[in-house]
Amino acid sequence: MHRLVFRLPKMDERRAPIVIVVLGPPGAGKGTQSSMLAGLLRVPHISIGALLRSHARGDSEVGLRLRAMMASGQLVPDTLVLDVLATRINEPDCARGLILDGFPRTLGQAELLERGLLKSPFYANNLRHNFVALHLRVQKSTIVGRLSGRRICSRCNATYHLESQPPRVRGECDFDGSALTVREDDRKTTVLKRLRLYEQETAPILSHYTEKASLLEVDGEHPKENIAQEIVTAMRSMLRISTAGDKDVQSTLEDHL
Ligand code: AP5
């Protein structure tokens, strides 16, 4: 089987680790595409939502408050988000780069990102050349359908869809057999609230990135394999990453989707 492998420059040749921020409304496919890209680029996929959900599982006062905020579709206060994120990006696997899914979500967070990515030793002064913002554009009607059919693994957070990506065994995760659950914030009224919040708080970041960074616009309505292919092609030239091996992108994508 041919595999597509991104060959990253050696440490001393690199100007900066790759930083990709994935933007788009709830259900746009940020998690799905981030996971695929993380496999190809061999950098971690950091989902802020998933990190926060794991913090919200405990019965502590903070955990309960966090869970209530997320279940109702509100944004979590910056102090907590930054704390969770800073801890994660200081881990050694982030030295080569990372994919941020769910951050930034406000202009304030975008500015914090530019001021040294939360002061991680790996990213100080480095958000210039190897930074890409990826925007997945999706219509409201698509979003509601995607989120009503989404199921996630209660243990490993793997994501499924009842129609477009069903598990092999109904109700069970393909990876660890755990029960699949519905996310608390995927109820229709909460989804509509999250969408409004996205328009107010997050959409303004797009024009910010059009002016300040490389913004890659992708139509998120297509089948996920096609979207992945389009992103990979664009990333190759934007980040000037050479590829090793043959050109069978499809076989690699199948491993990650
Ligand atoms: P988070 O978990 O980040 O939620 P979100 O941004 O609303 O995004 P989703 O996870 O709902 O969707 P997605 O775009 O990842 O789509 P997915 O790939 O799963 O955040 C949750 C909460 O955490 C927030 O509401 C907030 O409270 C808090 N939070 C997070 N970050 C924060 C921050 N920075 N500041 C403050 N608070 C923060 O796909 C969805 C479904 O569609 C799946 O079932 C999938 O299989 C399917 N699918 C995907 N692509 C396709 C396709 N092309 N065709 C058909 N089906 C598809």
PDB file of C-alpha atoms and ligand atoms in Angstrom, residues 24-33 47-50 52-53 69-71 73-78 81 101-106 109 136 146-147 149-152 159-162 164-165 183 185-186 194 197 220-225 227, ligand 1:
ATOM      1  CA  GLY A  24     -15.984  26.751  11.596  1.00  0.00           C
ATOM      2  CA  PRO A  25     -19.418  26.556  13.182  1.00  0.00           C
ATOM      3  CA  PRO A  26     -20.490  23.675  15.407  1.00  0.00           C
ATOM      4  CA  GLY A  27     -20.741  20.511  13.322  1.00  0.00           C
ATOM      5  CA  ALA A  28     -18.637  21.902  10.466  1.00  0.00           C
ATOM      6  CA  GLY A  29     -16.332  18.879  10.737  1.00  0.00           C
ATOM      7  CA  LYS A  30     -13.480  20.543  12.633  1.00  0.00           C
ATOM      8  CA  GLY A  31     -12.845  17.487  14.794  1.00  0.00           C
ATOM      9  CA  THR A  32     -13.150  15.092  11.864  1.00  0.00           C
ATOM     10  CA  GLN A  33     -10.702  16.981   9.651  1.00  0.00           C
ATOM     11  CA  SER A  47      -9.588  19.741  20.795  1.00  0.00           C
ATOM     12  CA  ILE A  48     -10.348  22.341  23.439  1.00  0.00           C
ATOM     13  CA  GLY A  49     -13.921  21.068  23.690  1.00  0.00           C
ATOM     14  CA  ALA A  50     -12.690  17.511  24.392  1.00  0.00           C
ATOM     15  CA  LEU A  52     -12.908  20.776  28.702  1.00  0.00           C
ATOM     16  CA  ARG A  53     -15.358  17.855  28.589  1.00  0.00           C
ATOM     17  CA  MET A  69     -21.974  25.932  30.981  1.00  0.00           C
ATOM     18  CA  MET A  70     -21.065  23.583  28.153  1.00  0.00           C
ATOM     19  CA  ALA A  71     -24.391  21.751  28.186  1.00  0.00           C
ATOM     20  CA  GLY A  73     -23.895  26.106  24.818  1.00  0.00           C
ATOM     21  CA  GLN A  74     -22.113  29.000  26.549  1.00  0.00           C
ATOM     22  CA  LEU A  75     -18.448  29.800  26.127  1.00  0.00           C
ATOM     23  CA  VAL A  76     -16.266  28.794  29.048  1.00  0.00           C
ATOM     24  CA  PRO A  77     -14.348  31.668  30.765  1.00  0.00           C
ATOM     25  CA  ASP A  78     -10.954  32.424  29.224  1.00  0.00           C
ATOM     26  CA  VAL A  81      -9.636  27.660  28.710  1.00  0.00           C
ATOM     27  CA  ASP A 101      -9.592  22.648  17.127  1.00  0.00           C
ATOM     28  CA  GLY A 102     -11.846  25.082  18.967  1.00  0.00           C
ATOM     29  CA  PHE A 103      -9.319  27.805  19.774  1.00  0.00           C
ATOM     30  CA  PRO A 104      -9.433  30.724  19.194  1.00  0.00           C
ATOM     31  CA  ARG A 105     -13.142  31.320  19.522  1.00  0.00           C
ATOM     32  CA  THR A 106     -13.090  35.062  20.140  1.00  0.00           C
ATOM     33  CA  GLN A 109      -8.347  34.597  22.167  1.00  0.00           C
ATOM     34  CA  LEU A 136     -14.727  24.996   7.076  1.00  0.00           C
ATOM     35  CA  ARG A 146     -24.949  16.449  11.436  1.00  0.00           C
ATOM     36  CA  LEU A 147     -25.251  17.194  15.123  1.00  0.00           C
ATOM     37  CA  GLY A 149     -26.898  12.215  14.209  1.00  0.00           C
ATOM     38  CA  ARG A 150     -23.553  12.570  15.996  1.00  0.00           C
ATOM     39  CA  ARG A 151     -22.547   9.999  18.595  1.00  0.00           C
ATOM     40  CA  ILE A 152     -19.321  10.033  20.611  1.00  0.00           C
ATOM     41  CA  THR A 159     -16.840  10.606  16.759  1.00  0.00           C
ATOM     42  CA  TYR A 160     -19.469   8.827  14.666  1.00  0.00           C
ATOM     43  CA  HIS A 161     -22.556   9.747  12.712  1.00  0.00           C
ATOM     44  CA  LEU A 162     -25.595   7.493  12.506  1.00  0.00           C
ATOM     45  CA  SER A 164     -22.447   9.112   7.329  1.00  0.00           C
ATOM     46  CA  GLN A 165     -20.090   7.326   9.725  1.00  0.00           C
ATOM     47  CA  ARG A 183     -23.348  15.070  23.525  1.00  0.00           C
ATOM     48  CA  ASP A 185     -24.989  20.267  23.832  1.00  0.00           C
ATOM     49  CA  ASP A 186     -26.247  18.558  20.656  1.00  0.00           C
ATOM     50  CA  ARG A 194     -24.178  27.711  19.793  1.00  0.00           C
ATOM     51  CA  LEU A 197     -22.723  32.550  19.559  1.00  0.00           C
ATOM     52  CA  GLY A 220     -17.304  21.764   4.327  1.00  0.00           C
ATOM     53  CA  GLU A 221     -20.444  20.480   2.596  1.00  0.00           C
ATOM     54  CA  HIS A 222     -18.624  17.851   0.539  1.00  0.00           C
ATOM     55  CA  PRO A 223     -17.967  14.267   1.616  1.00  0.00           C
ATOM     56  CA  LYS A 224     -15.307  14.251   4.309  1.00  0.00           C
ATOM     57  CA  GLU A 225     -12.761  12.353   2.169  1.00  0.00           C
ATOM     58  CA  ILE A 227     -12.581  17.821   1.966  1.00  0.00           C
TER      59      ILE A 227
HETATM   60  P1  AP5 B   1     -16.377  21.895  20.764  1.00  0.00           P
HETATM   61  O1  AP5 B   1     -16.317  20.509  21.227  1.00  0.00           O
HETATM   62  O2  AP5 B   1     -15.174  22.495  20.136  1.00  0.00           O
HETATM   63  O3  AP5 B   1     -17.677  22.057  19.839  1.00  0.00           O
HETATM   64  P2  AP5 B   1     -17.976  22.893  18.487  1.00  0.00           P
HETATM   65  O4  AP5 B   1     -16.957  23.912  18.111  1.00  0.00           O
HETATM   66  O5  AP5 B   1     -19.340  23.392  18.664  1.00  0.00           O
HETATM   67  O6  AP5 B   1     -17.797  21.852  17.375  1.00  0.00           O
HETATM   68  P3  AP5 B   1     -18.374  20.414  17.328  1.00  0.00           P
HETATM   69  O7  AP5 B   1     -17.468  19.500  18.115  1.00  0.00           O
HETATM   70  O8  AP5 B   1     -19.814  20.399  17.685  1.00  0.00           O
HETATM   71  O9  AP5 B   1     -18.305  20.087  15.762  1.00  0.00           O
HETATM   72  P4  AP5 B   1     -17.089  19.837  14.777  1.00  0.00           P
HETATM   73  O10 AP5 B   1     -16.976  21.000  13.860  1.00  0.00           O
HETATM   74  O11 AP5 B   1     -15.863  19.381  15.483  1.00  0.00           O
HETATM   75  O12 AP5 B   1     -17.724  18.636  13.937  1.00  0.00           O
HETATM   76  P5  AP5 B   1     -17.399  17.076  13.947  1.00  0.00           P
HETATM   77  O13 AP5 B   1     -16.123  16.799  13.228  1.00  0.00           O
HETATM   78  O14 AP5 B   1     -17.570  16.499  15.318  1.00  0.00           O
HETATM   79  O15 AP5 B   1     -16.750  22.864  21.990  1.00  0.00           O
HETATM   80  C1  AP5 B   1     -17.787  22.505  22.883  1.00  0.00           C
HETATM   81  C2  AP5 B   1     -17.971  23.573  23.949  1.00  0.00           C
HETATM   82  O16 AP5 B   1     -16.731  23.753  24.681  1.00  0.00           O
HETATM   83  C3  AP5 B   1     -18.310  24.985  23.464  1.00  0.00           C
HETATM   84  O17 AP5 B   1     -19.685  25.115  23.190  1.00  0.00           O
HETATM   85  C4  AP5 B   1     -17.863  25.802  24.685  1.00  0.00           C
HETATM   86  O18 AP5 B   1     -18.783  25.678  25.743  1.00  0.00           O
HETATM   87  C5  AP5 B   1     -16.583  25.121  25.089  1.00  0.00           C
HETATM   88  N1  AP5 B   1     -15.402  25.680  24.404  1.00  0.00           N
HETATM   89  C6  AP5 B   1     -14.646  25.045  23.459  1.00  0.00           C
HETATM   90  N2  AP5 B   1     -13.643  25.844  23.045  1.00  0.00           N
HETATM   91  C7  AP5 B   1     -13.780  27.010  23.725  1.00  0.00           C
HETATM   92  C8  AP5 B   1     -13.036  28.228  23.730  1.00  0.00           C
HETATM   93  N3  AP5 B   1     -11.969  28.412  22.934  1.00  0.00           N
HETATM   94  N4  AP5 B   1     -13.448  29.221  24.549  1.00  0.00           N
HETATM   95  C9  AP5 B   1     -14.510  29.062  25.358  1.00  0.00           C
HETATM   96  N5  AP5 B   1     -15.261  27.924  25.415  1.00  0.00           N
HETATM   97  C10 AP5 B   1     -14.892  26.904  24.602  1.00  0.00           C
HETATM   98  O19 AP5 B   1     -18.600  16.566  13.000  1.00  0.00           O
HETATM   99  C11 AP5 B   1     -19.941  16.645  13.446  1.00  0.00           C
HETATM  100  C12 AP5 B   1     -20.722  15.430  12.915  1.00  0.00           C
HETATM  101  O20 AP5 B   1     -20.790  15.497  11.493  1.00  0.00           O
HETATM  102  C13 AP5 B   1     -20.048  14.079  13.250  1.00  0.00           C
HETATM  103  O21 AP5 B   1     -21.051  13.141  13.532  1.00  0.00           O
HETATM  104  C14 AP5 B   1     -19.283  13.709  11.968  1.00  0.00           C
HETATM  105  O22 AP5 B   1     -19.174  12.308  11.799  1.00  0.00           O
HETATM  106  C15 AP5 B   1     -20.151  14.358  10.883  1.00  0.00           C
HETATM  107  N6  AP5 B   1     -19.398  14.873   9.747  1.00  0.00           N
HETATM  108  C16 AP5 B   1     -18.237  15.580   9.800  1.00  0.00           C
HETATM  109  N7  AP5 B   1     -17.857  15.942   8.565  1.00  0.00           N
HETATM  110  C17 AP5 B   1     -18.806  15.468   7.719  1.00  0.00           C
HETATM  111  C18 AP5 B   1     -18.987  15.540   6.286  1.00  0.00           C
HETATM  112  N8  AP5 B   1     -18.117  16.178   5.490  1.00  0.00           N
HETATM  113  N9  AP5 B   1     -20.098  14.957   5.738  1.00  0.00           N
HETATM  114  C19 AP5 B   1     -21.010  14.315   6.541  1.00  0.00           C
HETATM  115  N10 AP5 B   1     -20.886  14.214   7.886  1.00  0.00           N
HETATM  116  C20 AP5 B   1     -19.808  14.793   8.471  1.00  0.00           C
END
